[in-house]
Short mmCIF file of C-alpha atoms in Angstrom, two decimals:
data_model
loop_
_atom_site.label_atom_id
_atom_site.label_comp_id
_atom_site.label_asym_id
_atom_site.label_seq_id
_atom_site.Cartn_x
_atom_site.Cartn_y
_atom_site.Cartn_z
CA MET A 1 0.00 0.00 0.00
CA SER A 2 1.12 3.55 -0.60
CA ALA A 3 0.84 6.95 1.01
CA GLY A 4 -2.69 8.26 0.56
CA SER A 5 -4.33 4.88 1.18
CA LEU A 6 -6.87 4.42 3.96
CA ASP A 7 -5.57 3.13 7.30
CA PRO A 8 -7.37 -0.18 8.04
CA SER A 9 -6.52 -0.01 11.76
CA PHE A 10 -8.85 3.00 12.10
CA GLY A 11 -12.58 2.35 12.38
CA THR A 12 -13.95 0.28 9.50
CA GLY A 13 -11.64 0.35 6.52
CA GLY A 14 -10.12 3.65 7.67
CA LYS A 15 -13.41 5.49 8.24
CA VAL A 16 -15.60 6.38 11.24
CA THR A 17 -18.97 8.12 11.41
CA THR A 18 -20.39 9.29 14.72
CA GLY A 19 -23.84 10.60 15.55
CA LEU A 20 -23.29 12.80 18.56
CA GLY A 21 -26.90 13.56 19.43
CA GLY A 22 -28.46 15.47 16.55
CA ASN A 23 -27.24 17.08 13.38
CA ASP A 24 -23.47 17.10 13.78
CA TYR A 25 -20.92 19.01 11.71
CA GLY A 26 -17.21 18.26 12.08
CA ALA A 27 -15.19 21.48 12.04
CA ALA A 28 -11.64 20.81 13.22
CA VAL A 29 -9.31 18.07 14.42
CA GLN A 30 -6.01 17.82 16.28
CA CYS A 31 -4.03 14.72 17.17
CA ASP A 32 -1.65 13.80 19.93
CA TYR A 33 0.31 10.57 20.36
CA THR A 34 -2.56 8.63 21.95
CA GLY A 35 -5.57 9.81 19.99
CA THR A 36 -7.59 12.44 18.20
CA TYR A 37 -9.66 15.42 19.35
CA VAL A 38 -12.51 16.56 17.11
CA LEU A 39 -14.45 19.81 17.41
CA SER A 40 -17.95 19.84 15.99
CA THR A 41 -21.22 21.73 16.09
CA THR A 42 -24.11 19.67 17.48
CA ASN A 43 -27.64 21.08 17.75
CA GLY A 44 -26.37 24.63 18.22
CA ASP A 45 -23.61 23.77 20.72
CA PHE A 46 -19.88 23.13 20.50
CA GLU A 47 -18.88 19.55 21.11
CA VAL A 48 -15.39 18.18 21.73
CA SER A 49 -14.96 14.45 21.14
CA ARG A 50 -11.93 12.31 21.80
CA TYR A 51 -11.14 9.20 19.79
CA LEU A 52 -8.56 6.51 20.40
CA LYS A 53 -6.09 5.63 17.66
CA ASN A 54 -8.39 2.82 16.50
CA GLY A 55 -11.25 5.26 15.90
CA LYS A 56 -13.34 4.35 18.94
CA LEU A 57 -14.61 7.05 21.29
CA ASP A 58 -12.42 7.36 24.39
CA THR A 59 -14.79 6.89 27.34
CA SER A 60 -12.15 8.20 29.78
CA PHE A 61 -12.89 11.63 28.28
CA SER A 62 -15.98 13.18 29.89
CA GLY A 63 -17.44 9.72 30.62
CA ASP A 64 -18.56 8.90 27.09
CA GLY A 65 -15.91 10.48 24.88
CA LYS A 66 -17.89 13.70 24.33
CA ALA A 67 -17.90 17.07 26.09
CA TYR A 68 -20.59 19.64 25.30
CA VAL A 69 -19.84 23.36 25.35
CA ASN A 70 -22.96 25.55 25.56
CA PHE A 71 -22.70 29.34 25.47
CA GLY A 72 -26.48 29.68 25.81
CA GLY A 73 -27.11 30.79 22.25
CA ASP A 74 -26.90 29.29 18.80
CA ASP A 75 -23.22 28.31 18.73
CA HIS A 76 -21.03 27.46 15.74
CA ALA A 77 -17.66 25.77 16.36
CA ALA A 78 -14.59 26.69 14.30
CA ALA A 79 -11.16 25.71 15.66
CA LEU A 80 -9.34 24.00 18.54
CA SER A 81 -5.85 23.85 19.98
CA ILE A 82 -4.26 21.39 22.40
CA ARG A 83 -1.45 22.68 24.58
CA GLY A 84 -0.16 21.29 27.84
CA SER A 85 -3.14 19.99 29.80
CA ASP A 86 -5.66 22.31 28.14
CA ILE A 87 -8.03 22.09 25.19
CA THR A 88 -9.04 25.51 23.86
CA VAL A 89 -11.85 25.89 21.34
CA VAL A 90 -13.28 28.91 19.54
CA GLY A 91 -16.23 29.76 17.37
CA THR A 92 -19.23 32.08 17.31
CA ALA A 93 -22.17 32.38 19.71
CA THR A 94 -25.36 33.99 18.39
CA TYR A 95 -27.92 35.58 20.68
CA GLY A 96 -30.87 36.86 18.67
CA THR A 97 -29.38 39.07 15.95
CA HIS A 98 -26.01 39.57 17.63
CA GLN A 99 -22.91 37.42 17.23
CA TYR A 100 -20.03 37.13 19.70
CA ALA A 101 -16.59 35.60 19.40
CA ALA A 102 -16.70 32.60 21.75
CA VAL A 103 -13.79 30.91 23.55
CA ALA A 104 -13.85 27.90 25.89
CA ARG A 105 -11.11 26.06 27.73
CA LEU A 106 -11.34 22.47 28.99
CA HIS A 107 -9.07 20.08 30.83
CA PHE A 108 -7.88 16.84 29.22
CA ASP A 109 -10.64 14.91 31.02
CA GLY A 110 -13.33 17.03 29.34
CA THR A 111 -14.24 19.18 32.36
CA PHE A 112 -14.26 22.98 32.12
CA ASP A 113 -11.24 24.92 33.34
CA THR A 114 -12.89 27.31 35.79
CA ASN A 115 -9.65 29.29 36.14
CA PHE A 116 -10.58 30.64 32.71
CA SER A 117 -13.18 33.39 33.14
CA GLY A 118 -14.69 31.60 36.17
CA THR A 119 -16.72 29.13 34.08
CA GLY A 120 -14.36 28.07 31.32
CA LEU A 121 -16.34 30.19 28.85
CA GLN A 122 -15.75 33.67 27.46
CA THR A 123 -17.52 35.76 24.79
CA LEU A 124 -16.53 39.14 23.39
CA LYS A 125 -17.14 41.72 20.70
CA TYR A 126 -14.24 43.36 18.95
CA LYS A 127 -13.63 47.01 19.77
CA LEU A 128 -11.66 49.00 17.24
CA PRO A 129 -9.67 52.25 17.56
CA GLN A 130 -11.50 55.48 18.31
CA SER A 131 -10.92 56.79 14.77
CA PHE A 132 -13.94 54.70 13.75
CA SER A 133 -17.41 56.25 14.03
CA GLU A 134 -18.58 53.07 15.77
CA THR A 135 -15.92 51.40 17.89
CA THR A 136 -17.78 48.23 18.98
CA ALA A 137 -18.64 45.70 16.31
CA THR A 138 -22.32 44.87 15.87
CA ASN A 139 -21.31 41.27 15.25
CA SER A 140 -18.06 39.41 15.95
CA THR A 141 -16.90 35.93 14.96
CA ALA A 142 -13.93 33.74 15.85
CA VAL A 143 -12.55 31.39 13.19
CA GLY A 144 -9.09 30.51 14.51
CA LEU A 145 -6.75 30.65 17.49
CA GLY A 146 -3.16 30.27 18.55
CA ILE A 147 -1.67 29.63 21.99
CA GLN A 148 1.51 31.51 22.90
CA ASN A 149 4.32 29.96 24.93
CA ASP A 150 3.10 31.90 27.98
CA GLY A 151 -0.41 30.45 27.60
CA LYS A 152 -2.07 33.61 26.27
CA ILE A 153 -4.67 33.02 23.56
CA VAL A 154 -4.85 34.96 20.30
CA ILE A 155 -8.08 34.66 18.34
CA ALA A 156 -9.02 35.97 14.91
CA GLY A 157 -12.33 36.55 13.21
CA THR A 158 -14.52 39.16 11.57
CA ALA A 159 -15.71 42.46 13.03
CA ASP A 160 -18.96 43.71 11.48
CA MET A 161 -18.98 47.46 12.02
CA SER A 162 -22.35 48.09 10.27
CA ARG A 163 -21.39 51.68 9.46
CA GLN A 164 -24.85 53.10 9.12
CA ALA A 165 -23.43 56.61 9.53
CA LEU A 166 -21.32 55.95 6.42
CA GLY A 167 -24.14 54.41 4.39
CA GLY A 168 -23.27 50.71 4.57
CA ARG A 169 -21.57 47.77 6.31
CA ASP A 170 -17.85 47.38 6.84
CA LEU A 171 -16.45 43.93 7.60
CA GLU A 172 -12.86 43.69 8.81
CA PHE A 173 -10.35 41.03 9.85
CA ALA A 174 -9.92 41.39 13.62
CA VAL A 175 -7.71 39.86 16.32
CA ALA A 176 -7.79 39.83 20.11
CA ARG A 177 -5.57 38.39 22.85
CA LEU A 178 -6.78 36.90 26.11
CA ASN A 179 -4.78 36.35 29.25
CA THR A 180 -4.67 32.88 30.75
CA ASP A 181 -7.60 33.82 33.04
CA GLY A 182 -9.78 34.77 30.05
CA SER A 183 -9.53 38.54 30.45
CA LEU A 184 -8.49 40.80 27.58
CA ASP A 185 -4.76 41.55 27.44
CA SER A 186 -4.68 45.34 27.25
CA SER A 187 -1.03 45.32 26.11
CA TYR A 188 -2.02 43.77 22.78
CA GLY A 189 -3.04 46.01 19.87
CA TYR A 190 -5.48 48.67 21.05
CA GLN A 191 -6.71 47.63 24.49
CA GLY A 192 -6.47 43.96 23.62
CA MET A 193 -7.71 44.02 20.02
CA ASN A 194 -6.94 45.24 16.53
CA TYR A 195 -8.13 45.05 12.92
CA THR A 196 -6.82 45.47 9.41
CA GLU A 197 -8.45 47.35 6.56
CA PHE A 198 -7.71 46.42 2.94
CA SER A 199 -9.08 49.63 1.42
CA ASN A 200 -10.21 53.09 2.48
CA ASN A 201 -13.80 52.60 1.32
CA ASN A 202 -15.20 52.12 4.81
CA ALA A 203 -18.84 51.90 3.75
CA THR A 204 -18.47 48.93 1.40
CA ASP A 205 -15.24 47.19 2.45
CA HIS A 206 -15.99 43.50 3.04
CA GLN A 207 -13.34 41.28 4.59
CA GLU A 208 -14.47 38.03 6.19
CA ALA A 209 -11.86 35.97 8.02
CA GLN A 210 -11.91 32.20 7.50
CA SER A 211 -8.78 30.95 9.28
CA MET A 212 -5.59 31.96 11.09
CA VAL A 213 -2.22 30.54 12.06
CA MET A 214 0.25 31.68 14.71
CA GLN A 215 3.94 31.71 13.83
CA PRO A 216 6.52 30.54 16.40
CA ASP A 217 7.45 34.17 17.18
CA GLY A 218 3.83 35.10 17.96
CA ARG A 219 2.99 36.83 14.68
CA VAL A 220 -0.43 35.97 13.31
CA ASP A 221 -1.52 35.38 9.70
CA VAL A 222 -5.25 35.71 8.97
CA VAL A 223 -6.87 34.69 5.67
CA GLY A 224 -10.31 34.93 4.13
CA ARG A 225 -12.33 36.94 1.67
CA SER A 226 -11.48 40.49 0.64
CA ASN A 227 -14.49 41.66 -1.34
CA TYR A 228 -14.50 39.10 -4.20
CA GLY A 229 -10.94 37.85 -3.84
CA TRP A 230 -8.43 36.43 -1.39
CA GLY A 231 -7.20 38.42 1.57
CA VAL A 232 -4.13 37.65 3.71
CA ALA A 233 -3.16 39.87 6.65
CA ARG A 234 -0.32 39.80 9.17
CA PHE A 235 -0.25 41.09 12.75
CA THR A 236 2.86 41.39 14.88
CA SER A 237 3.32 39.65 18.20
CA THR A 238 2.12 42.85 19.88
CA GLY A 239 -1.10 42.97 17.86
CA MET A 240 -0.14 45.71 15.43
CA THR A 241 -0.43 45.55 11.65
CA ASP A 242 2.89 44.18 10.35
CA SER A 243 4.18 46.74 7.84
CA SER A 244 6.93 44.33 6.72
CA PHE A 245 4.29 42.08 5.15
CA GLY A 246 2.96 42.96 1.71
CA SER A 247 1.42 46.41 1.45
CA GLN A 248 0.67 47.90 4.87
CA GLY A 249 0.37 44.44 6.42
CA HIS A 250 -1.79 42.66 3.87
CA ILE A 251 -1.85 41.17 0.39
CA SER A 252 -4.67 40.33 -2.05
CA PRO A 253 -3.46 37.50 -4.31
CA SER A 254 -5.61 36.63 -7.30
CA PHE A 255 -5.97 33.69 -9.66
CA GLY A 256 -7.67 36.01 -12.16
CA THR A 257 -10.89 34.04 -12.41
CA GLY A 258 -13.44 36.16 -10.55
CA TYR A 259 -14.91 35.15 -7.22
CA GLU A 260 -12.23 33.61 -4.97
CA ILE A 261 -12.00 32.85 -1.23
CA ALA A 262 -9.07 31.77 0.95
CA ASN A 263 -10.27 29.26 3.57
CA ALA A 264 -7.14 27.94 5.26
CA VAL A 265 -3.56 28.82 6.17
CA ASP A 266 -0.48 27.16 7.65
CA VAL A 267 3.15 28.14 8.20
CA ASP A 268 6.33 26.08 8.17
CA ALA A 269 9.42 26.35 10.36
CA SER A 270 11.14 28.70 7.90
CA GLY A 271 8.23 31.14 7.84
CA HIS A 272 6.76 30.18 4.47
CA ILE A 273 2.97 30.56 4.39
CA ILE A 274 0.65 28.24 2.50
CA VAL A 275 -2.89 29.46 1.79
CA GLY A 276 -5.67 27.31 0.36
CA GLY A 277 -9.17 27.96 -0.88
CA PHE A 278 -10.91 28.03 -4.20
CA ALA A 279 -10.96 30.02 -7.39
CA ASN A 280 -13.91 30.26 -9.73
CA GLY A 281 -13.28 28.46 -13.03
CA GLY A 282 -15.03 31.20 -15.02
CA ASN A 283 -17.01 30.83 -18.25
CA GLY A 284 -19.32 28.26 -16.70
CA LYS A 285 -16.47 26.06 -15.46
CA HIS A 286 -16.38 24.55 -11.98
CA ALA A 287 -14.43 26.09 -9.12
CA TYR A 288 -11.12 24.39 -8.33
CA PHE A 289 -8.65 23.80 -5.52
CA ALA A 290 -6.34 26.80 -5.31
CA LEU A 291 -3.06 27.02 -3.36
CA ALA A 292 -0.57 29.84 -2.99
CA GLU A 293 2.72 29.91 -1.09
CA PHE A 294 4.36 33.08 0.17
CA ASN A 295 7.66 34.08 1.69
CA SER A 296 7.60 35.58 5.17
CA ASN A 297 7.39 39.09 3.68
CA GLY A 298 4.30 38.27 1.60
CA THR A 299 5.97 37.86 -1.79
CA PRO A 300 5.13 34.70 -3.79
CA THR A 301 7.49 31.74 -3.35
CA ALA A 302 9.16 31.54 -6.74
CA GLY A 303 9.84 27.79 -6.62
CA PHE A 304 6.27 26.80 -5.81
CA GLY A 305 3.94 25.95 -8.70
CA ASN A 306 3.52 28.68 -11.29
CA GLY A 307 4.66 31.96 -9.76
CA GLY A 308 3.82 30.73 -6.26
CA LYS A 309 0.41 29.26 -7.17
CA ALA A 310 -0.92 25.75 -7.80
CA THR A 311 -4.37 24.47 -8.73
CA LEU A 312 -6.23 21.17 -8.96
CA SER A 313 -9.56 20.26 -10.53
CA SER A 314 -10.52 16.62 -9.94
CA GLY A 315 -13.94 16.90 -11.57
CA GLY A 316 -16.95 18.85 -10.34
CA ALA A 317 -16.64 21.82 -8.04
CA ASN A 318 -13.59 21.79 -5.76
CA MET A 319 -12.91 23.79 -2.59
CA ILE A 320 -10.02 23.53 -0.12
CA ASP A 321 -11.15 23.70 3.51
CA ASP A 322 -7.82 23.08 5.28
CA VAL A 323 -4.10 22.99 4.47
CA LYS A 324 -1.10 21.63 6.38
CA PHE A 325 2.63 21.53 5.86
CA GLN A 326 4.06 18.08 6.50
CA PRO A 327 7.39 17.99 8.41
CA ASP A 328 9.15 17.30 5.07
CA GLY A 329 7.72 20.48 3.53
CA LYS A 330 5.10 18.80 1.34
CA VAL A 331 1.65 20.39 1.43
CA LEU A 332 -1.63 18.64 2.21
CA ALA A 333 -4.81 20.20 0.83
CA PHE A 334 -8.11 18.84 2.15
CA GLY A 335 -11.42 19.83 0.64
CA THR A 336 -14.75 18.93 -0.84
CA THR A 337 -15.42 17.87 -4.40
CA THR A 338 -18.99 18.08 -5.66
CA ASP A 339 -19.76 16.14 -8.80
CA GLY A 340 -23.27 14.72 -8.49
CA SER A 341 -22.45 13.92 -4.84
CA SER A 342 -19.91 15.44 -2.45
CA ASN A 343 -16.78 13.62 -1.26
CA PHE A 344 -13.70 14.26 0.82
CA ASP A 345 -10.65 14.94 -1.36
CA ILE A 346 -7.14 14.97 0.13
CA ALA A 347 -4.32 16.02 -2.20
CA ARG A 348 -0.59 16.30 -1.59
CA PHE A 349 1.72 18.73 -3.35
CA THR A 350 5.50 18.56 -3.46
CA THR A 351 7.69 21.40 -2.22
CA ALA A 352 7.74 22.55 -5.86
CA GLY A 353 3.95 22.88 -5.91
CA LYS A 354 3.35 19.85 -8.12
CA LEU A 355 0.94 17.02 -7.36
CA ASP A 356 2.84 14.28 -5.53
CA ALA A 357 2.54 11.18 -7.74
CA GLY A 358 3.52 9.00 -4.75
CA PHE A 359 0.36 9.93 -2.88
CA GLY A 360 -2.97 8.23 -3.54
CA SER A 361 -4.00 8.10 -7.19
CA ALA A 362 -1.90 10.60 -9.15
CA GLY A 363 -1.56 12.85 -6.09
CA TYR A 364 -4.91 12.72 -4.36
CA THR A 365 -7.41 10.39 -2.67
CA SER A 366 -11.19 10.72 -2.82
CA ILE A 367 -13.18 9.32 0.14
CA ASP A 368 -16.89 8.56 0.13
CA PHE A 369 -18.95 7.76 3.24
CA SER A 370 -21.75 5.39 2.20
CA GLY A 371 -22.90 7.40 -0.78
CA GLY A 372 -23.95 10.45 1.23
CA ALA A 373 -22.94 14.06 0.77
CA ASP A 374 -19.59 14.53 2.51
CA TYR A 375 -18.05 17.88 3.44
CA ALA A 376 -14.46 18.50 4.55
CA GLY A 377 -13.55 20.17 7.84
CA GLY A 378 -9.96 19.90 9.09
CA ILE A 379 -6.66 17.99 8.99
CA GLY A 380 -4.84 16.44 11.94
CA LEU A 381 -1.35 14.90 11.77
CA ARG A 382 0.05 12.09 13.92
CA ALA A 383 3.28 10.28 13.03
CA ASN A 384 2.66 8.77 9.57
CA LYS A 385 -1.13 9.20 9.71
CA ILE A 386 -3.36 11.98 8.38
CA VAL A 387 -6.69 12.23 10.20
CA LEU A 388 -9.45 14.04 8.30
CA ALA A 389 -12.59 15.39 9.96
CA GLY A 390 -15.78 16.68 8.43
CA THR A 391 -19.43 15.85 7.92
CA THR A 392 -21.44 13.18 6.15
CA THR A 393 -25.11 13.73 5.38
CA LYS A 394 -27.57 11.09 4.30
CA SER A 395 -31.38 10.97 4.43
CA GLY A 396 -31.43 14.40 6.04
CA ASN A 397 -29.17 13.45 8.96
CA SER A 398 -25.66 14.82 9.45
CA ASP A 399 -22.94 12.99 11.39
CA VAL A 400 -19.29 13.68 12.13
CA ALA A 401 -17.13 11.85 9.60
CA LEU A 402 -13.50 10.87 10.19
CA ALA A 403 -10.99 9.17 7.92
CA SER A 404 -7.39 8.14 8.50
CA VAL A 405 -4.94 7.82 5.61
CA PHE A 406 -1.23 7.13 5.52
CA SER A 407 1.12 10.02 4.80
CA LYS A 408 3.96 7.51 4.60
CA VAL A 409 4.37 3.79 5.21
CA PRO A 410 7.42 1.94 6.55
CA VAL A 411 9.35 -0.33 4.18
CA LEU A 412 10.22 -3.71 5.67
CA THR A 413 12.77 -6.30 4.62
CA VAL A 414 13.55 -9.82 5.89
CA ASN A 415 17.20 -10.67 6.53
CA PHE A 416 18.97 -13.91 7.39
CA TYR A 417 20.66 -13.63 10.81
CA SER A 418 22.19 -17.05 11.49
CA ASN A 419 21.58 -20.79 11.12
CA ALA A 420 20.64 -22.91 14.14
CA VAL A 421 22.19 -26.07 15.60
CA GLU A 422 20.25 -28.60 17.66
CA GLY A 423 21.16 -28.15 21.31
CA GLY A 424 23.63 -25.44 20.39
CA LYS A 425 23.68 -22.12 18.56
CA GLU A 426 20.39 -20.34 18.14
CA GLY A 427 19.49 -19.00 14.71
CA GLY A 428 17.01 -16.49 13.50
CA PHE A 429 15.86 -13.66 11.28
CA LEU A 430 15.82 -9.87 11.30
CA ILE A 431 12.86 -7.84 10.07
CA LYS A 432 14.09 -4.30 9.50
CA GLU A 433 12.53 -1.00 8.53
CA VAL A 434 14.78 0.49 5.86
CA GLY A 435 15.43 3.94 4.49
CA ASN A 436 13.33 6.01 6.92
CA ASP A 437 13.44 7.48 10.39
CA PRO A 438 11.51 4.93 12.50
CA TYR A 439 10.29 7.69 14.81
CA GLU A 440 8.15 8.95 11.92
CA PHE A 441 5.82 5.96 12.18
CA ASP A 442 2.92 5.12 14.43
CA THR A 443 2.56 1.67 16.02
CA PHE A 444 2.00 -1.11 13.48
CA TYR A 445 2.07 -4.91 13.21
CA ALA A 446 4.31 -6.85 10.83
CA ASN A 447 2.55 -9.99 9.61
CA TYR A 448 4.49 -13.06 8.47
CA LYS A 449 4.20 -16.77 7.78
CA LEU A 450 6.60 -19.48 8.91
CA GLY A 451 7.45 -22.36 6.56
CA GLY A 452 10.19 -24.79 5.58
CA THR A 453 10.77 -28.49 6.23
CA ALA A 454 11.21 -28.12 10.01
CA LYS A 455 8.08 -28.18 12.17
CA LEU A 456 7.36 -25.49 14.77
CA GLY A 457 7.10 -27.04 18.26
CA THR A 458 8.62 -30.31 17.15
CA ASP A 459 11.89 -29.26 15.58
CA TYR A 460 12.24 -25.70 16.88
CA THR A 461 10.77 -22.96 19.03
CA PHE A 462 10.18 -19.44 17.74
CA GLY A 463 11.00 -16.49 20.00
CA ALA A 464 7.94 -14.41 19.11
CA ASP A 465 4.33 -14.74 18.10
CA PRO A 466 4.31 -17.05 15.04
CA ILE A 467 1.97 -14.78 13.06
CA SER A 468 2.71 -11.11 13.77
CA ALA A 469 4.94 -8.74 15.72
CA LEU A 470 4.33 -5.25 17.11
CA TYR A 471 6.60 -2.36 16.10
CA LEU A 472 6.59 0.70 18.35
CA PRO A 473 7.58 4.22 17.24
CA GLY A 474 11.37 4.35 16.97
CA GLN A 475 11.76 0.58 16.65
CA SER A 476 13.46 -0.14 13.32
CA THR A 477 14.69 -3.72 13.79
CA ARG A 478 13.39 -6.84 15.53
CA PHE A 479 15.21 -10.12 16.00
CA PHE A 480 13.19 -13.33 15.72
CA SER A 481 15.03 -16.28 17.28
CA VAL A 482 14.85 -19.87 16.10
CA ASP A 483 15.99 -22.34 18.79
CA ALA A 484 16.44 -25.89 17.48
CA ILE A 485 15.06 -28.65 19.74
CA LYS A 486 17.55 -31.41 20.49
CA ASP A 487 15.77 -34.69 19.82
CA GLY A 488 18.74 -37.06 19.36
CA LYS A 489 17.62 -37.99 15.85
CA ALA A 490 19.81 -37.79 12.77
CA GLU A 491 17.53 -35.73 10.52
CA GLY A 492 20.04 -34.00 8.32
CA THR A 493 19.59 -30.37 7.40
CA GLU A 494 16.11 -28.91 7.89
CA THR A 495 14.93 -25.42 6.94
CA VAL A 496 12.85 -22.66 8.49
CA SER A 497 11.55 -19.86 6.26
CA LEU A 498 9.90 -16.55 7.09
CA THR A 499 7.71 -14.76 4.55
CA LEU A 500 6.38 -11.25 5.16
CA GLN A 501 2.69 -10.93 4.32
CA ALA A 502 1.29 -7.94 2.45
CA SER A 503 -0.37 -5.25 4.58
CA ALA A 504 -1.75 -1.76 4.17
CA ALA A 505 0.46 -0.72 7.11
CA TYR A 506 3.80 -1.16 5.31
CA ASP A 507 5.53 -1.80 2.00
CA ILE A 508 7.96 -4.69 1.47
CA GLN A 509 11.46 -4.58 0.02
CA TYR A 510 12.38 -8.28 0.40
CA ASN A 511 9.68 -10.54 1.77
CA TYR A 512 11.50 -13.88 2.22
CA ASP A 513 14.52 -15.56 3.74
CA ALA A 514 15.38 -18.98 5.20
CA ILE A 515 17.79 -20.52 7.68
CA ASN A 516 19.07 -24.08 8.23
CA ILE A 517 18.81 -26.32 11.28
CA THR A 518 21.56 -28.91 11.53
CA ASP A 519 22.18 -31.82 13.89
CA LYS A 520 24.86 -31.25 16.49
#
């Protein structure tokens, strides 16, 4: 099996669907070594679910694997972050006609952290500098967050200023920083908040944030819609517009096709920014996956795609909902493809912005959940697994949908170690992982079959399970001993063979070897 194939150890054939108590919409996912956290919207509330690595709900989390977060309004979940012993989630709470940015913090057991705002819950509206005619946003949303090393939380979203005095609405990207106790950090931006404006036409300027990422130095990149195109903005670690990025702290890249929206953003260790969304095909053509990579100053990365841009149309309408850099610099783009029905599509691009032919089928994998309409949410990474979260809808019911695919599989080979002698020297085999860093891989089983003229239990003992062996992260080689049983019979030379069996969990370089057992 190759990278991009479904992980059979997860759920059923690599897929899991979960009804969490109503209509459920998977929004975001993050993995740690032991499992997966999923943020969803369920019947107007946030819900955080925890899954084990096999795809089953972890009942040690909140009793049944699910923790509900209710702000008392109609709530829409957006993003989550795991840091230390805390789970922080953000989204939007709606009370009547007013929207608030909503933040909640939970412990790892699913209980609320009451050191955060007294209840574990906080809502706010963005307030902008006094130069505006209205300084408090009519509506505020939160679409992303980042946790600083000191535990402070930066959120990003949209501030709706509804400038009636100026004859129209004005939507702006906005950021805010909270202290660890949930209060606004007045040292950030202007009294804890800030915004960016892409044009001076205050009455009709429409920027709607869709996602954000925090860089290691605390700077924040926010992406979304700027009128009918992409918008990307940068804020410094102190909450000010970053004048070193693009033009006055923002850029408006275009694929030249009309209506375009940026939905997702990630940053690598060198400061390169990857942005994903969609671009309208124009002239009646379908929308397509659109990716753009930028240097840390906002200029296009020359070596990525065509002038810093890459696209993919796999049939039907295509939209990227999340992007992630892999540790090796390759880019994952996860989205929805609608062509009669809707499916998950996960594509991988090389560092040069080309589809990675070694991933899935010609660079991407399409995943269908029982013929329903499936909609992408977010990407989580764990070792050599990619966990995808979203929504599947069938017969009017919506459930959280998860899939696990391999980003990389170990390559195993069987090697002769030594022959065995009855009542004397032990023999055996080595099964080795070759050509990769073994710490890159999650736990897996190597499956094999013993053969040859010698009989197990009569002529020899085998120093492991005779069918399969467990490999832990970091374990590249295992020795499998063959101890010949001294029976006093002159049997001549007998053989023991070991044949690796095919598995979705690994590829095979050499699948067979054999050793001899001789009389003493």
